[in-house]
Amino acid sequence: MTEGPLSAALLGAGMISLYHLRAWRAMGVPVTAVCDPDRARAEERAREFGVDRIYTDAADLFEDGGFELADIAASVEAHDPLTRLAADHGVHVMLQKPMTRSVAEAEALVDYVGERVRFMVHENYRFRPHYMTVRRWIDEGRIGRPRHAAITVRGSGLCPRPDGEPFLVERQPYLRQFDRNLVFETMIHHLDVLRLLVGPLQVVAARLNRLAEGLPGEDTASILLAGSAGLIATADGCICAPGYPQLHGDRLEVVGTEGTVVMDYNRVFLVGDEENAVEVDLLGRYQECFDHAVGDFIVGVRDGTPFETDRLDNLETLRLMESVYAAAGVEAAP
Amino acid sequence: MTEGPLSAALLGAGMISLYHLRAWRAMGVPVTAVCDPDRARAEERAREFGVDRIYTDAADLFEDGGFELADIAASVEAHDPLTRLAADHGVHVMLQKPMTRSVAEAEALVDYVGERVRFMVHENYRFRPHYMTVRRWIDEGRIGRPRHAAITVRGSGLCPRPDGEPFLVERQPYLRQFDRNLVFETMIHHLDVLRLLVGPLQVVAARLNRLAEGLPGEDTASILLAGSAGLIATADGCICAPGYPQLHGDRLEVVGTEGTVVMDYNRVFLVGDEENAVEVDLLGRYQECFDHAVGDFIVGVRDGTPFETDRLDNLETLRLMESVYAAAGVEAAP
């Protein structure tokens, strides 16, 4: 429980920080400082959102203090040192997924932070409106008890384009060197959602493939998972699938004792009752998941209630992600 | 190559033989004898199609002879002895899938028959019109080279019903004792189609589950497959999925270098070009696959051309099916 008014500092002023800052504003909690090693980037975000204090060095930021919350939206390599700094200064942490490169690093980080500050992971798919609809329908008992599941991720972001590089490479040039593309970057969301909807899961087997030319990371993955009471699930992704939108979309199906729910891109329906499908404006409502995540963090810090995506819960998702690479025969990260 | 006019004998006068007899009639090849241990059943089919000769003992049938082709539509236990009898009498064989309970039995049978007679397996999914459309589109180059695939089988045939037993149990009472339900009976078709569309496959891992109460066989299966050049595929089935039709339907997706084709139950479309989907009247065109299979058999026997579903090709599908049970930890059939 944290008394008094709250304020936050943002660490990492990249593309995604825009949505983070909007969410803090929507939740009425002031962001009083922005920190990024790239000063121009930090300044731009600060100006946009009327933030006075700008830092390029996180040590200086925490030394000066004056905020109770840290929103760490930096790149994954910076997650561990920034979270440690925050904890050492008694600042509560909301950390962008994935926590760290590996489960071992994340476990060490969670240990280091201990119970000194509240520590949640920013995992936005649970809070995306189409996924929240599926979850609410399951919670309402519309399909009974979930017993079988399948999730599919499809996009064309890595397909060749006549007029230049693939869309995702142009947008995220680091993919040219990045060895863990689809599962680490994207399908970790889907593994998290599956866990949430059908309970604990283990990876039985996985295969990865590279369909895009010249990139070191996988763009295609098929994963077989097992849960409790014999439950089985599949997670199948391909972001080099011609015809699909460049940004991936998902298809999710959960078979329950009483019904089957399907989320097909932006439509959620009970199988056999398709005419009563709910449609979600995915782009128009993209900001919502950030608002929910930030709102959940604020409530948790204020009231001491558990976070929806607590570090310990998220560790399970990270374990699942890591075991996909292990099952696929990919060496652990150095 | 077989000269002169052809005629056939039908062995096994169960439910499916209706479609077989219609196909023989459509192809203009007379069926001159019907054999079934259950005389009443044999008589009914014979009367319906104007067949004079009725047998309850296959040895008598082959002793009397007078036909060049045997259509073996009997239950799987009878496949091996009936095929041997036919071969010993120089009669060409069209044998209902699955060839035998196990790969070892099928290999022994194929060896025994050798090249004495032509021997094809009746595998109808390749010849079903929606699957033929997918195949034709791939052959026409509409998606380029296939590189990733996923197939889903869904039905509610084993879901509890308020007014009695599940639909499939009522229709196929042997399921009460049958230990190999979904993969052996049904998904063998889907494995065959996947092989056909994306090339040779191996089972990486598989899990089976039983969601229906009181039945010994699996009704849910998730299978991870690997092909050449790193290709991966999933096959996921559940025939205890509430909301779906009682008879299962399929969803198939093949991602290629140039496009992605989806077959969603009865619609075939290229992703991104859904408005030009082709719809297939599955029930109205159900007979077609039998006509095609019988037609293929007749041409092959007459002209000596390879069968689409030759015994050696089908052995590969049977191997895939058997390895699913092995991968799932189910003991080999006795």
XYZ file of C-alpha atoms in Angstrom:
668
model
C 0.000 0.000 0.000
C 1.349 3.400 -0.978
C -0.148 6.559 0.558
C -0.391 9.995 -1.026
C -0.466 11.141 -4.636
C 1.595 9.176 -7.140
C 3.841 10.265 -9.960
C 5.881 8.314 -12.477
C 9.073 8.416 -14.493
C 9.281 6.945 -17.986
C 12.445 5.072 -18.960
C 12.799 4.442 -22.656
C 11.273 6.884 -25.133
C 10.964 4.641 -28.199
C 7.945 4.003 -30.408
C 5.853 2.193 -27.781
C 6.345 4.898 -25.123
C 3.771 7.022 -26.927
C 1.028 4.620 -25.842
C 2.469 4.416 -22.338
C 2.423 8.184 -21.890
C -1.123 8.409 -23.200
C -2.134 5.781 -20.664
C -0.560 7.653 -17.731
C -2.361 10.778 -18.851
C -5.662 8.909 -19.162
C -5.217 7.512 -15.652
C -4.508 10.959 -14.204
C -1.074 10.111 -12.827
C 1.558 12.687 -13.829
C 4.771 11.596 -15.524
C 7.382 13.954 -14.136
C 10.521 12.761 -15.919
C 11.541 11.046 -19.164
C 14.836 9.213 -19.525
C 16.472 7.857 -22.679
C 20.132 7.580 -23.699
C 19.039 9.322 -26.908
C 18.404 12.872 -25.662
C 16.554 14.009 -28.794
C 14.115 11.155 -28.432
C 13.581 11.889 -24.736
C 13.078 15.564 -25.448
C 10.526 14.910 -28.140
C 8.374 12.735 -25.898
C 8.770 15.142 -22.975
C 7.700 18.119 -25.072
C 4.737 16.209 -26.480
C 3.425 15.373 -23.011
C 4.560 18.500 -21.141
C 7.212 16.776 -19.032
C 9.887 19.114 -17.549
C 12.639 16.780 -16.436
C 14.706 15.057 -19.108
C 17.516 12.555 -18.439
C 19.935 10.527 -20.516
C 21.352 8.646 -17.528
C 19.019 6.555 -15.395
C 21.387 6.779 -12.379
C 20.927 10.552 -12.357
C 17.169 10.160 -12.687
C 16.884 7.866 -9.676
C 19.395 9.955 -7.702
C 17.192 13.006 -8.135
C 14.033 10.998 -7.420
C 10.705 12.711 -6.885
C 8.484 9.896 -8.247
C 7.136 6.660 -6.791
C 6.649 4.684 -10.017
C 8.958 3.692 -12.866
C 7.561 2.725 -16.265
C 10.415 0.857 -17.909
C 9.748 0.768 -21.646
C 13.399 0.493 -22.670
C 14.832 -2.248 -24.878
C 15.165 -5.688 -23.314
C 18.903 -5.449 -22.546
C 18.208 -2.498 -20.232
C 15.420 -4.202 -18.285
C 17.594 -5.829 -15.648
C 19.826 -2.859 -14.705
C 16.961 -0.353 -14.745
C 14.718 -2.520 -12.586
C 17.537 -3.003 -10.068
C 18.125 0.732 -9.922
C 14.446 1.372 -9.326
C 14.248 -1.216 -6.558
C 17.385 0.171 -4.896
C 15.655 3.560 -4.796
C 12.359 2.184 -3.487
C 10.512 2.912 -6.728
C 7.735 0.539 -7.871
C 8.294 -1.034 -11.283
C 6.136 -1.611 -14.319
C 8.421 -3.399 -16.767
C 7.798 -3.960 -20.479
C 7.668 -7.599 -21.550
C 9.721 -9.746 -21.952
C 11.292 -9.249 -18.518
C 14.758 -10.321 -19.690
C 16.372 -12.423 -22.416
C 16.242 -15.598 -20.328
C 14.329 -17.161 -17.465
C 17.511 -17.401 -15.369
C 18.094 -13.647 -15.679
C 14.450 -12.967 -14.826
C 14.560 -15.235 -11.782
C 17.687 -13.483 -10.545
C 16.036 -10.122 -11.099
C 12.863 -11.111 -9.258
C 15.006 -12.405 -6.393
C 17.058 -9.235 -6.286
C 14.018 -6.982 -6.140
C 12.326 -9.224 -3.598
C 9.430 -7.526 -1.804
C 11.119 -4.150 -1.581
C 8.889 -2.601 -4.220
C 5.860 -3.701 -6.229
C 6.909 -5.171 -9.573
C 4.591 -5.958 -12.474
C 5.195 -6.785 -16.111
C 3.516 -4.788 -18.849
C 1.893 -7.571 -20.885
C -0.726 -5.949 -23.054
C -2.480 -8.803 -24.880
C -4.540 -9.797 -21.841
C -5.858 -6.255 -21.883
C -6.607 -6.020 -25.600
C -10.371 -5.698 -26.080
C -10.933 -8.779 -28.275
C -8.967 -10.949 -25.861
C -10.765 -9.410 -22.890
C -14.055 -10.342 -24.559
C -12.988 -13.970 -24.911
C -11.870 -14.017 -21.315
C -15.072 -12.436 -20.040
C -17.186 -14.914 -21.982
C -15.230 -17.780 -20.454
C -15.503 -16.242 -16.975
C -19.233 -15.891 -17.508
C -19.452 -19.628 -18.125
C -20.513 -19.366 -21.756
C -18.408 -22.335 -22.855
C -18.257 -24.202 -19.532
C -14.822 -25.474 -18.558
C -12.098 -25.016 -21.235
C -10.717 -28.353 -22.437
C -8.931 -27.748 -25.733
C -7.370 -24.733 -27.383
C -5.657 -23.566 -30.537
C -4.189 -20.211 -31.395
C -2.906 -19.040 -34.753
C -0.822 -15.979 -35.567
C -0.670 -14.814 -39.170
C 0.820 -11.794 -40.866
C 2.728 -10.848 -44.005
C 5.144 -8.430 -42.341
C 8.200 -10.393 -43.480
C 7.009 -11.183 -46.991
C 9.108 -9.698 -49.808
C 7.756 -6.446 -51.242
C 8.354 -5.275 -54.819
C 9.173 -1.745 -53.621
C 11.727 -2.435 -50.913
C 12.415 -4.390 -47.762
C 9.737 -6.344 -45.911
C 7.465 -4.093 -43.819
C 8.698 -5.336 -40.435
C 12.382 -5.016 -41.361
C 11.827 -1.443 -42.445
C 9.976 -0.695 -39.217
C 12.289 -2.681 -36.895
C 15.742 -2.667 -38.538
C 17.218 -4.581 -35.574
C 15.512 -7.681 -36.993
C 18.429 -7.898 -39.438
C 20.583 -9.075 -36.522
C 17.945 -10.370 -34.110
C 18.110 -14.133 -33.591
C 14.815 -14.600 -31.737
C 12.063 -13.057 -33.671
C 8.616 -14.586 -33.571
C 8.330 -16.418 -30.244
C 10.407 -14.046 -28.104
C 8.981 -10.872 -29.593
C 5.400 -11.739 -30.419
C 4.148 -15.190 -29.518
C 5.121 -14.670 -25.884
C 1.840 -12.684 -25.837
C -0.076 -15.661 -27.165
C 1.522 -18.048 -24.715
C 0.504 -15.671 -21.932
C -3.089 -15.516 -23.162
C -3.299 -19.290 -23.517
C -2.052 -19.763 -19.933
C -4.595 -17.261 -18.730
C -7.498 -18.952 -20.521
C -6.802 -22.657 -20.022
C -4.459 -22.794 -17.039
C -0.831 -23.869 -16.624
C 0.849 -25.263 -19.731
C 4.027 -27.056 -20.662
C 5.709 -27.226 -24.055
C 5.613 -30.782 -25.397
C 7.411 -30.009 -28.641
C 8.140 -27.107 -30.929
C 9.547 -26.456 -34.371
C 10.783 -23.145 -35.731
C 11.354 -22.165 -39.331
C 12.704 -19.209 -41.292
C 10.783 -18.409 -44.447
C 12.015 -14.836 -44.920
C 15.354 -14.531 -46.681
C 18.436 -13.272 -44.920
C 17.110 -12.841 -41.383
C 18.625 -14.757 -38.474
C 15.443 -15.054 -36.394
C 12.516 -17.442 -36.859
C 9.345 -16.182 -38.500
C 7.356 -19.394 -38.315
C 6.655 -21.570 -35.273
C 4.458 -24.511 -34.393
C 4.151 -25.408 -30.742
C 2.397 -28.325 -29.074
C 1.408 -27.717 -25.448
C -0.045 -29.823 -22.650
C -2.034 -28.628 -19.659
C -3.771 -30.238 -16.732
C -6.258 -33.128 -17.024
C -4.826 -34.086 -20.419
C -5.645 -30.755 -22.034
C -3.750 -30.141 -25.259
C -3.237 -26.948 -27.180
C -1.437 -25.728 -30.262
C 0.103 -22.373 -31.017
C 1.010 -21.854 -34.640
C 2.512 -18.686 -36.037
C 3.718 -17.455 -39.400
C 4.493 -13.801 -40.121
C 5.630 -14.540 -43.650
C 2.178 -15.535 -44.909
C 1.224 -13.766 -48.147
C -2.214 -12.171 -48.278
C -2.526 -11.390 -44.578
C -2.127 -7.833 -43.240
C 1.443 -6.745 -42.563
C 0.715 -6.467 -38.852
C -0.200 -9.919 -37.608
C -3.697 -10.908 -36.516
C -4.770 -13.870 -34.453
C -7.277 -16.667 -34.513
C -8.074 -18.273 -31.179
C -10.373 -21.158 -30.443
C -11.210 -22.557 -27.032
C -13.362 -25.679 -26.809
C -15.218 -26.030 -23.518
C -17.608 -28.503 -21.947
C -20.647 -26.429 -22.952
C -19.569 -24.397 -25.955
C -16.752 -23.307 -28.235
C -15.559 -19.734 -28.523
C -13.677 -18.457 -31.565
C -11.894 -15.160 -31.942
C -11.222 -14.707 -35.659
C -9.068 -11.595 -36.059
C -11.548 -8.966 -34.775
C -14.681 -11.103 -34.350
C -15.589 -13.085 -31.255
C -18.416 -15.615 -31.468
C -19.711 -18.841 -30.023
C -19.542 -21.573 -32.655
C -23.083 -22.192 -33.954
C -24.104 -18.673 -32.943
C -22.009 -16.695 -35.415
C -24.770 -14.164 -36.085
C -24.307 -12.842 -32.552
C -20.593 -12.232 -33.053
C -19.053 -9.233 -31.347
C -16.788 -7.137 -33.560
C -13.947 -5.125 -32.091
C -12.371 -2.095 -33.758
C -8.820 -3.261 -33.138
C -6.973 -0.197 -34.411
C -9.424 2.292 -32.930
C -9.191 0.633 -29.534
C -5.443 -0.036 -29.581
C -4.749 2.421 -26.761
C -7.098 0.660 -24.327
C -4.759 -2.159 -23.376
C -2.128 0.344 -22.261
C -4.687 2.233 -20.199
C -5.806 -0.984 -18.543
C -2.248 -2.069 -17.813
C -1.286 1.259 -16.289
C -4.581 1.386 -14.394
C -3.978 -2.082 -12.984
C -0.474 -1.081 -11.895
C -1.697 2.078 -10.158
C -4.464 0.273 -8.297
C -2.058 -2.466 -7.240
C 0.493 -0.007 -5.931
C -2.118 2.110 -4.160
C -4.100 -0.717 -2.564
C -1.563 -3.492 -2.318
C -3.754 -5.760 -4.480
C -2.155 -8.385 -6.753
C -1.207 -7.310 -10.259
C -2.901 -9.041 -13.164
C 0.537 -9.533 -14.715
C 2.655 -9.857 -11.591
C 6.342 -10.654 -12.071
C 5.805 -14.181 -10.684
C 2.914 -14.867 -13.008
C 4.855 -13.472 -15.939
C 7.831 -15.657 -15.076
C 5.626 -18.617 -16.056
C 5.050 -17.110 -19.492
C 8.754 -16.462 -19.869
C 9.465 -20.097 -18.938
C 7.019 -21.247 -21.590
C 8.632 -19.005 -24.202
C 12.125 -20.191 -23.332
C 11.100 -23.851 -23.433
C 9.850 -23.356 -26.996
C 13.398 -22.565 -28.108
C 14.736 -25.464 -26.063
C 12.177 -27.854 -27.554
C 13.041 -26.583 -31.024
C 16.705 -27.290 -30.399
C 17.797 -23.650 -30.344
C 20.678 -22.915 -27.990
C 19.937 -20.857 -24.893
C 20.802 -17.184 -25.144
C 24.363 -16.359 -24.044
C -2.976 -53.441 -68.401
C -6.200 -55.489 -68.452
C -8.000 -56.185 -71.727
C -11.718 -56.673 -72.279
C -14.732 -55.500 -70.376
C -14.444 -55.286 -66.588
C -16.786 -56.310 -63.820
C -16.511 -56.081 -60.053
C -17.501 -57.826 -56.846
C -18.338 -55.888 -53.706
C -17.131 -57.278 -50.392
C -18.763 -55.694 -47.341
C -22.312 -54.359 -47.624
C -22.284 -51.853 -44.738
C -23.281 -48.200 -44.708
C -20.472 -46.946 -46.943
C -21.065 -49.588 -49.651
C -24.051 -47.555 -50.837
C -21.691 -44.857 -52.140
C -19.361 -47.452 -53.623
C -22.167 -49.125 -55.590
C -23.402 -45.784 -56.856
C -19.870 -45.020 -58.049
C -19.546 -48.305 -59.928
C -22.879 -47.625 -61.592
C -21.811 -44.087 -62.492
C -18.599 -45.424 -64.011
C -20.500 -47.996 -66.106
C -18.736 -51.043 -64.676
C -21.176 -53.737 -63.574
C -21.019 -55.168 -60.057
C -21.915 -58.809 -60.502
C -21.736 -60.074 -56.912
C -22.158 -58.826 -53.356
C -20.627 -60.597 -50.369
C -21.226 -59.982 -46.672
C -21.285 -62.389 -43.694
C -24.660 -60.782 -42.894
C -26.865 -62.239 -45.673
C -29.764 -59.816 -45.089
C -27.449 -56.880 -45.540
C -25.910 -58.365 -48.695
C -29.389 -59.117 -50.102
C -30.597 -55.589 -49.473
C -27.693 -53.983 -51.326
C -27.902 -56.534 -54.148
C -31.619 -55.939 -54.624
C -31.142 -52.162 -54.575
C -28.563 -52.306 -57.365
C -29.920 -55.276 -59.309
C -27.056 -57.645 -58.483
C -27.873 -61.359 -58.919
C -25.116 -63.154 -57.068
C -25.114 -62.975 -53.275
C -22.477 -64.526 -51.011
C -21.850 -64.772 -47.287
C -18.461 -66.480 -47.686
C -15.715 -64.705 -49.610
C -13.947 -68.020 -50.379
C -17.025 -69.170 -52.305
C -17.219 -65.843 -54.115
C -13.627 -66.015 -55.340
C -13.980 -69.743 -56.126
C -16.879 -68.968 -58.455
C -15.102 -65.918 -59.895
C -16.421 -64.154 -62.980
C -15.109 -60.658 -62.129
C -11.746 -58.929 -62.503
C -12.064 -56.334 -59.732
C -12.752 -56.582 -55.982
C -14.064 -53.577 -54.080
C -13.279 -54.411 -50.454
C -15.426 -52.191 -48.250
C -15.514 -54.588 -45.289
C -14.457 -53.697 -41.751
C -10.743 -53.282 -41.165
C -10.191 -56.729 -39.610
C -11.285 -58.351 -42.864
C -8.998 -56.266 -45.094
C -5.979 -58.535 -44.914
C -7.625 -61.932 -45.545
C -9.919 -60.600 -48.279
C -7.091 -58.861 -50.114
C -4.996 -62.049 -49.987
C -7.902 -64.073 -51.348
C -8.375 -61.617 -54.182
C -4.680 -61.635 -55.073
C -4.569 -65.434 -54.982
C -7.394 -65.434 -57.527
C -5.786 -62.816 -59.761
C -8.420 -60.204 -58.949
C -7.400 -56.510 -58.771
C -8.080 -54.849 -55.419
C -9.548 -51.532 -54.363
C -9.333 -51.592 -50.562
C -11.115 -49.262 -48.159
C -8.773 -47.214 -45.900
C -7.112 -47.853 -43.490
C -5.378 -50.820 -45.155
C -4.932 -52.687 -41.859
C -4.684 -51.968 -38.129
C -0.917 -51.513 -38.255
C 1.863 -50.611 -40.658
C 3.527 -54.016 -40.116
C 0.364 -55.807 -41.205
C 0.019 -53.527 -44.203
C 3.633 -54.048 -45.242
C 3.190 -57.801 -45.015
C 0.008 -57.567 -47.066
C 1.632 -55.413 -49.751
C 4.521 -57.894 -49.891
C 2.180 -60.859 -50.145
C 0.199 -59.343 -53.007
C 3.365 -58.197 -54.758
C 2.808 -57.342 -58.400
C 0.362 -60.157 -59.033
C -2.625 -57.787 -59.212
C -3.152 -54.028 -59.140
C -3.834 -52.842 -55.596
C -5.073 -49.386 -54.622
C -6.476 -47.953 -51.430
C -9.817 -46.183 -51.405
C -8.880 -42.870 -49.737
C -11.686 -40.474 -50.487
C -10.583 -37.113 -49.014
C -8.180 -36.391 -51.854
C -11.161 -36.705 -54.144
C -13.593 -34.563 -52.136
C -14.433 -31.452 -54.155
C -13.272 -28.810 -51.626
C -9.938 -30.581 -51.185
C -9.612 -31.054 -54.946
C -10.100 -27.302 -55.325
C -7.277 -26.558 -52.885
C -5.061 -29.007 -54.667
C -5.866 -27.617 -58.088
C -5.153 -24.077 -56.925
C -1.792 -25.183 -55.590
C -1.028 -27.105 -58.799
C -1.934 -23.976 -60.768
C 0.710 -22.061 -58.827
C -1.708 -19.714 -57.100
C 0.233 -19.765 -53.812
C 3.670 -20.584 -55.182
C 5.570 -23.274 -53.306
C 3.847 -24.499 -50.068
C 5.973 -23.761 -47.002
C 3.711 -23.997 -43.940
C 0.431 -25.733 -43.218
C -2.211 -26.210 -40.572
C -5.304 -28.359 -40.585
C -8.099 -28.385 -38.036
C -10.877 -30.926 -37.617
C -13.917 -29.944 -35.563
C -17.226 -31.625 -34.840
C -19.674 -32.165 -32.008
C -20.449 -35.794 -32.778
C -19.268 -37.010 -29.377
C -20.794 -34.189 -27.301
C -23.457 -35.263 -24.814
C -27.034 -34.820 -26.034
C -30.019 -34.232 -23.750
C -32.107 -36.818 -25.589
C -29.746 -39.772 -25.672
C -26.280 -40.928 -26.597
C -23.842 -38.779 -28.578
C -24.616 -38.757 -32.303
C -21.543 -40.731 -33.376
C -22.029 -43.415 -30.727
C -25.604 -43.929 -31.849
C -24.477 -44.127 -35.477
C -21.332 -46.218 -34.856
C -22.027 -48.288 -31.717
C -18.628 -50.029 -32.051
C -17.080 -46.800 -30.716
C -18.081 -47.997 -27.228
C -15.271 -50.545 -27.458
C -13.026 -48.930 -30.087
C -9.669 -47.803 -28.710
C -8.486 -45.777 -31.713
C -11.074 -43.339 -32.655
C -10.060 -39.977 -34.077
C -6.658 -40.462 -35.721
C -7.158 -44.020 -37.004
C -10.723 -43.482 -38.201
C -10.791 -39.877 -39.351
C -7.575 -37.887 -39.196
C -5.804 -40.463 -41.353
C -7.640 -38.640 -44.153
C -6.175 -35.321 -43.065
C -2.681 -36.736 -42.784
C -3.062 -38.082 -46.304
C -4.199 -34.708 -47.638
C -1.370 -32.869 -45.879
C 1.195 -35.264 -47.392
C -0.339 -34.714 -50.784
C -0.248 -30.926 -50.531
C 3.094 -30.233 -48.843
C 5.137 -33.373 -49.455
C 6.546 -36.063 -47.166
C 5.996 -35.513 -43.435
C 7.166 -36.964 -40.157
C 5.468 -36.774 -36.788
C 7.544 -34.684 -34.375
C 5.185 -35.022 -31.428
C 1.561 -35.780 -30.699
C -0.882 -35.669 -27.803
C -4.231 -37.392 -27.596
C -7.094 -36.670 -25.238
C -10.510 -38.087 -24.396
C -13.139 -35.470 -23.702
C -16.216 -37.681 -24.211
C -17.221 -39.742 -21.189
C -16.971 -43.505 -21.150
C -15.360 -44.137 -24.521
C -11.973 -45.852 -24.807
C -10.776 -44.054 -27.953
C -9.354 -40.568 -28.307
C -11.604 -37.793 -29.588
C -9.035 -34.978 -29.469
C -5.564 -34.889 -31.013
C -2.863 -32.322 -31.639
C -0.038 -33.314 -33.926
C 3.148 -31.466 -34.808
C 4.693 -32.479 -38.130
C 7.897 -31.703 -39.971
C 8.528 -31.875 -43.699
C 11.390 -31.102 -46.013
C 13.348 -27.819 -46.017
C 12.266 -27.117 -42.436
C 8.566 -27.075 -43.284
C 6.351 -27.442 -40.221
C 2.680 -28.286 -39.987
C 0.052 -28.882 -37.357
C -2.982 -31.135 -37.399
C -5.433 -30.487 -34.619
C -8.693 -32.362 -34.171
C -11.559 -32.355 -31.696
C -14.848 -34.113 -32.342
C -16.251 -33.200 -28.938
C -16.441 -29.458 -29.653
C -19.849 -27.979 -28.766
C -21.501 -25.772 -31.380
C -19.998 -27.442 -34.432
C -22.048 -29.764 -36.679
C -22.242 -33.373 -35.530
C -20.369 -34.519 -38.615
C -16.929 -32.942 -38.502
C -15.767 -30.216 -40.852
C -12.256 -29.072 -41.611
C -10.243 -25.916 -41.799
C -7.060 -26.075 -43.846
C -4.496 -23.398 -44.439
C -1.442 -23.649 -46.658
C 1.029 -20.769 -46.704
C 3.078 -20.577 -49.883
C 5.794 -18.351 -51.284
C 3.278 -16.289 -53.275
C -0.018 -16.646 -51.457
C -1.985 -18.361 -48.730
C -4.946 -20.617 -49.404
C -7.602 -21.314 -46.773
C -10.344 -23.906 -46.895
C -12.812 -23.012 -44.159
C -15.372 -25.820 -44.014
C -16.961 -25.428 -47.475
C -15.255 -22.226 -48.678
C -11.918 -22.051 -50.453
C -10.233 -18.673 -50.835
C -6.892 -16.974 -51.187
C -6.209 -14.864 -48.097
C -6.761 -11.217 -49.000
C -9.093 -12.224 -51.836
C -11.975 -13.630 -49.769
C -14.638 -12.103 -52.010
C -13.602 -14.540 -54.752
C -14.083 -17.551 -52.509
C -15.384 -20.741 -54.069
C -18.170 -22.441 -52.142
C -18.710 -26.176 -52.378
C -21.991 -27.936 -51.622
C -20.384 -30.620 -49.489
C -23.455 -32.759 -48.861
C -24.815 -32.406 -52.381
C -21.464 -33.416 -53.854
C -20.632 -36.156 -51.342
C -20.931 -38.916 -53.936
C -18.295 -37.378 -56.209
C -15.268 -38.570 -54.270
C -16.411 -42.178 -54.574
C -16.960 -41.763 -58.303
C -13.483 -40.293 -58.691
C -11.877 -43.066 -56.643
C -13.603 -45.837 -58.586
C -12.863 -44.043 -61.854
C -9.194 -43.779 -60.946
C -9.096 -47.482 -60.097
C -10.731 -48.514 -63.372
C -8.401 -46.363 -65.477
C -5.386 -47.685 -63.585
C -6.394 -51.295 -64.074
C -7.277 -50.822 -67.729
C -4.259 -48.791 -68.765
C -1.645 -49.839 -66.232
C -1.263 -46.211 -65.031
C -0.321 -45.477 -61.418
C -3.153 -45.126 -58.934
C -3.585 -41.801 -57.174
C -3.823 -43.718 -53.899
C -1.565 -46.639 -54.661
C -0.899 -49.110 -51.832
C 2.713 -47.880 -51.564
C 1.677 -44.261 -51.348
C -1.001 -45.089 -48.817
C 1.524 -46.992 -46.727
C 3.156 -43.607 -46.054
C -0.106 -42.233 -44.694
C -0.557 -45.324 -42.557
C 2.985 -44.865 -41.200
C 2.180 -41.272 -40.317
C -1.026 -42.326 -38.549
C 0.735 -45.056 -36.591
C 3.533 -42.745 -35.534
C 0.970 -40.364 -34.038
C -0.048 -43.064 -31.559
C 3.592 -43.908 -30.895
C 4.456 -40.228 -30.330
C 1.486 -39.916 -27.994
C 2.702 -42.891 -25.985
C -0.114 -45.237 -26.992
C 0.921 -48.876 -27.282
C 1.003 -50.433 -30.725
C -2.061 -52.456 -31.644
C -1.758 -56.149 -30.711
